[in-house]
């Protein structure tokens, strides 16, 4: 299998969906290692602009070293700061926003980041290692009910209660500070194992989503996108698990419709339309891409555009 360290999922499909104009202004909300950004810049003319965002200091360092382009600007922070940054740059709107959600391959592949139970390392899981509470910090103080709720809500873990109890018992003996420690506690606390999935999979996902406020950030930036997009501007969202995709799907669907009219109220003329138009059905990675990069198997891309008034 090809090295996936710098693999950008649905690369061609997502950039094509942006319908790039040479002199347009575009946003890469999740820079990573710049795969999508590079392809966007390749299609921009001298007057085009690309604004990128990333929480990860390593991604910011990578951009500083590899993206010496006057059309390019990157902001160290969440894409929830998009409206503020766009205004600070003196821009009234953008022609496209790309959101490649979730954890990046480089983050998963580095044991010291603590995202994967497959590699032993410090239990961190923060996308921005310069601020915030790490996974180990949270697990050291979280109560049973809070842990069980997080595991159930963000990981859809059916054994959330027993696993939370196991963590409480384990941390009374010693602090849980590494990924292998946590994975072992989860495995020991899971009464029934899934033959095709490691017992720690859902809980690690849940903790990562919680620590980084991933779903809240997605909801926030999607709301901002409607006002930020110029007319005919494109919104492209790539999700990697059902919780993210559900948020994107429902948001685009709801914004493609007008205000809800109470039952029984007569409607005169055509039904009102919302600010977004759905551009395509959900798009998934090709068989060839999945064969090259297994992580693209779960990717789902949704595309919408800003309606012209």
C-alpha positions in Angstrom: 0.0 0.0 0.0 1.2 3.5 -0.8 2.5 5.7 2.1 -0.5 7.7 3.2 1.4 10.4 5.2 0.5 13.1 2.8 -2.5 11.6 1.1 -5.3 14.0 0.4 -8.6 12.1 0.1 -10.9 12.9 -2.8 -8.4 15.4 -4.0 -9.4 15.8 -7.7 -13.1 15.5 -6.9 -13.1 18.1 -4.1 -11.1 20.7 -6.0 -13.3 20.1 -9.1 -16.4 20.6 -7.0 -15.1 24.1 -6.0 -15.5 25.2 -9.6 -12.5 27.4 -9.2 -12.3 30.8 -10.9 -8.8 32.0 -11.7 -9.2 35.3 -9.8 -11.4 33.9 -7.0 -10.9 33.7 -3.3 -10.9 30.3 -1.7 -10.6 28.8 1.8 -9.0 25.5 2.8 -10.4 25.1 6.3 -8.2 22.1 7.2 -4.7 22.6 5.6 -3.1 19.4 6.9 0.0 19.0 4.7 -1.4 21.1 1.9 -2.5 18.6 -0.7 -5.8 20.3 -1.4 -4.2 23.8 -1.0 -1.6 22.9 -3.6 -4.1 21.8 -6.2 -6.3 24.9 -5.6 -3.3 27.2 -6.1 -2.4 25.3 -9.3 -5.7 26.5 -10.7 -5.6 30.1 -9.5 -4.3 32.9 -11.5 -2.0 35.7 -10.3 -5.0 37.6 -8.7 -6.5 34.6 -7.0 -6.2 34.0 -3.2 -6.2 31.1 -0.9 -6.7 31.4 2.9 -6.0 28.2 4.9 -6.6 27.3 8.5 -5.2 24.6 10.8 -5.1 24.1 14.6 -2.0 21.9 14.4 1.4 23.8 14.9 3.1 21.2 12.8 0.8 22.0 9.8 1.6 25.7 10.2 5.4 24.9 10.2 4.9 22.8 7.1 3.1 25.6 5.3 5.9 28.1 6.3 8.5 25.8 4.7 6.7 24.6 1.6 4.2 27.3 0.6 6.1 30.4 -0.3 3.3 31.9 -2.5 2.1 35.5 -2.2 -1.4 34.3 -3.1 -1.5 32.1 0.0 -2.1 32.9 3.7 -2.5 30.5 6.6 -4.0 31.1 10.0 -3.0 29.1 13.1 -6.3 28.4 14.7 -9.7 26.8 14.2 -11.8 27.3 11.1 -14.4 28.7 13.4 -12.4 31.9 13.3 -13.0 32.1 9.5 -15.4 35.1 9.5 -13.0 37.1 11.7 -9.9 36.3 9.6 -11.7 37.0 6.3 -12.8 40.4 7.6 -9.3 41.2 8.9 -7.9 40.4 5.5 -10.3 43.0 4.0 -12.3 40.5 2.0 -16.1 40.8 1.7 -16.6 37.2 0.8 -15.1 34.0 -0.7 -15.8 31.9 -3.8 -15.4 28.5 -2.2 -14.8 26.8 1.1 -13.3 23.3 1.5 -13.6 21.4 4.8 -11.7 18.1 5.0 -12.8 17.1 8.5 -11.4 14.8 11.1 -7.9 13.8 12.0 -5.1 13.9 9.4 -2.9 11.0 8.4 0.3 12.6 9.8 -1.5 13.1 13.1 -2.6 9.4 13.2 0.9 8.2 12.1 2.8 10.0 14.9 2.7 8.0 18.1 3.5 11.1 20.2 0.2 12.7 19.2 -1.8 10.0 21.0 -4.5 9.7 18.4 -4.1 6.0 17.7 -4.3 3.0 19.9 -2.2 1.1 17.4 0.9 3.1 18.4 1.9 3.5 22.0 2.5 7.2 23.0 1.4 9.9 25.3 -2.4 10.2 25.6 -2.8 13.7 24.1 -5.2 13.8 21.1 -5.2 17.6 20.9 -5.1 18.9 17.3 -3.6 22.1 18.7 -0.9 20.9 21.1 -0.2 24.5 22.2 -3.4 24.9 24.2 -6.4 23.1 25.8 -7.0 20.0 27.8 -5.3 16.7 26.7 -7.1 13.4 26.7 -5.1 12.3 29.7 -6.0 15.5 31.6 -9.7 14.9 31.0 -9.6 11.2 31.8 -7.9 12.1 35.1 -10.8 14.1 36.4 -14.0 13.2 34.4 -16.8 11.6 36.3 -18.5 8.3 35.3 -21.6 10.0 33.9 -19.6 12.4 31.8 -17.3 9.8 30.3 -20.2 7.4 29.6 -22.1 10.2 27.8 -19.1 11.2 25.7 -18.4 7.6 24.7 -22.0 7.0 23.8 -22.7 10.3 22.0 -19.4 10.7 20.0 -18.4 7.1 19.6 -21.8 5.4 19.6 -20.3 2.9 22.1 -22.9 0.6 23.5 -20.7 -0.5 26.4 -20.0 3.1 27.5 -21.0 2.5 31.1 -18.8 -0.5 31.8 -15.9 1.2 30.0 -16.3 4.4 32.1 -16.4 2.2 35.2 -13.2 0.4 34.1 -11.4 3.7 33.6 -12.4 4.9 37.1 -11.0 1.6 38.7 -7.8 1.8 36.7 -7.0 5.4 37.5 -7.4 4.7 41.2 -4.3 2.5 40.9 -2.3 4.7 38.5 -2.8 7.6 36.1 -3.8 6.7 32.6 -1.2 8.6 30.5 -0.5 6.5 27.4 -2.5 5.1 24.5 -1.6 1.5 25.3 -2.8 1.9 28.9 -6.2 3.2 27.8 -6.6 0.7 25.1 -5.9 -2.2 27.6 -8.5 -0.8 30.1 -11.1 -0.5 27.3 -10.4 -4.0 26.1 -10.6 -5.4 29.6 -13.9 -3.5 30.3 -15.7 -4.5 27.1 -17.9 -7.5 27.9 -18.5 -8.5 24.3 -15.9 -8.0 21.5 -16.6 -7.1 17.9 -14.6 -9.6 15.8 -14.0 -7.0 13.1 -13.1 -4.0 15.2 -10.8 -3.3 18.1 -12.7 -2.5 21.3 -10.9 0.8 21.7 -11.9 2.2 18.2 -15.1 3.9 19.2 -13.9 5.3 22.5 -10.7 6.8 21.0 -12.8 8.4 18.4 -15.2 9.8 21.0 -12.4 11.2 23.2 -10.7 12.8 20.2 -14.0 14.5 19.1 -14.7 15.7 22.6 -11.3 17.0 23.4 -11.2 19.0 20.1 -14.9 20.0 20.1 -15.0 18.7 16.5 -18.7 18.5 16.0 -19.4 21.9 17.6 -16.7 23.4 15.4 -18.3 21.9 12.3 -21.7 23.2 13.2 -20.2 26.7 13.8 -18.3 26.9 10.5 -21.2 25.6 8.5 -23.4 28.4 9.8 -20.6 31.0 9.0 -20.2 29.6 5.4 -23.6 30.8 4.3 -22.8 34.4 4.9 -19.1 34.1 3.8 -19.9 32.6 0.3 -20.3 34.9 -2.6 -23.2 34.1 -4.9 -22.5 30.9 -6.8 -19.7 30.1 -4.4 -19.2 26.5 -3.5 -19.2 24.7 -0.1 -17.4 21.3 -0.2 -17.4 19.1 3.0 -15.5 15.8 3.3 -16.5 13.7 6.3 -15.0 10.5 7.7 -17.6 9.3 10.1 -21.4 9.3 10.3 -21.7 12.0 13.0 -19.8 14.6 10.9 -21.6 13.6 7.7 -25.0 13.8 9.4 -24.3 17.4 10.5 -23.2 18.4 6.9 -26.1 16.5 5.2 -28.8 18.0 7.4 -27.3 21.5 7.3 -27.1 21.6 3.5 -30.6 20.0 3.2 -32.1 22.5 5.6 -30.4 25.5 4.0 -31.6 24.4 0.6 -35.2 24.9 1.7 -37.0 28.0 2.7 -38.5 28.8 6.1 -40.8 26.1 7.4 -44.5 26.9 6.9 -46.9 25.6 9.5 -49.2 22.8 8.4 -52.6 24.1 7.1 -51.2 27.5 6.0 -51.9 28.1 2.3 -48.9 28.8 0.1 -49.2 31.3 -2.7 -46.9 30.7 -5.7 -43.7 28.7 -5.7 -42.2 27.4 -2.4 -39.4 29.6 -1.0 -35.9 28.4 -1.5 -33.1 28.6 1.0 -29.6 30.2 0.5 -27.9 27.0 -0.6 -28.5 24.7 -3.5 -27.4 21.0 -3.4 -25.0 20.4 -6.2 -24.8 16.6 -6.1 -25.6 13.4 -4.2 -23.0 12.2 -1.6 -19.7 11.4 -3.4 -17.4 8.6 -2.2 -13.9 7.7 -3.0 -13.4 5.5 -6.1 -12.4 1.8 -5.9 -9.0 2.8 -7.1 -8.5 5.4 -4.4 -9.6 3.0 -1.7 -7.2 0.4 -2.9 -4.4 3.0 -2.8 -5.4 4.5 0.6 -7.6 2.5 2.9 -8.5 5.5 5.0 -10.5 7.0 2.1 -13.0 4.1 2.4 -15.2 6.0 4.9 -15.0 9.4 3.2 -18.2 11.1 2.1 -18.2 14.4 0.2 -21.1 16.8 0.0 -21.3 19.9 -2.2 -23.5 22.9 -2.2 -23.5 26.3 -3.8 -24.8 29.8 -2.7 -27.9 30.7 -4.6 -28.1 33.9 -6.6 -30.7 36.2 -5.3 
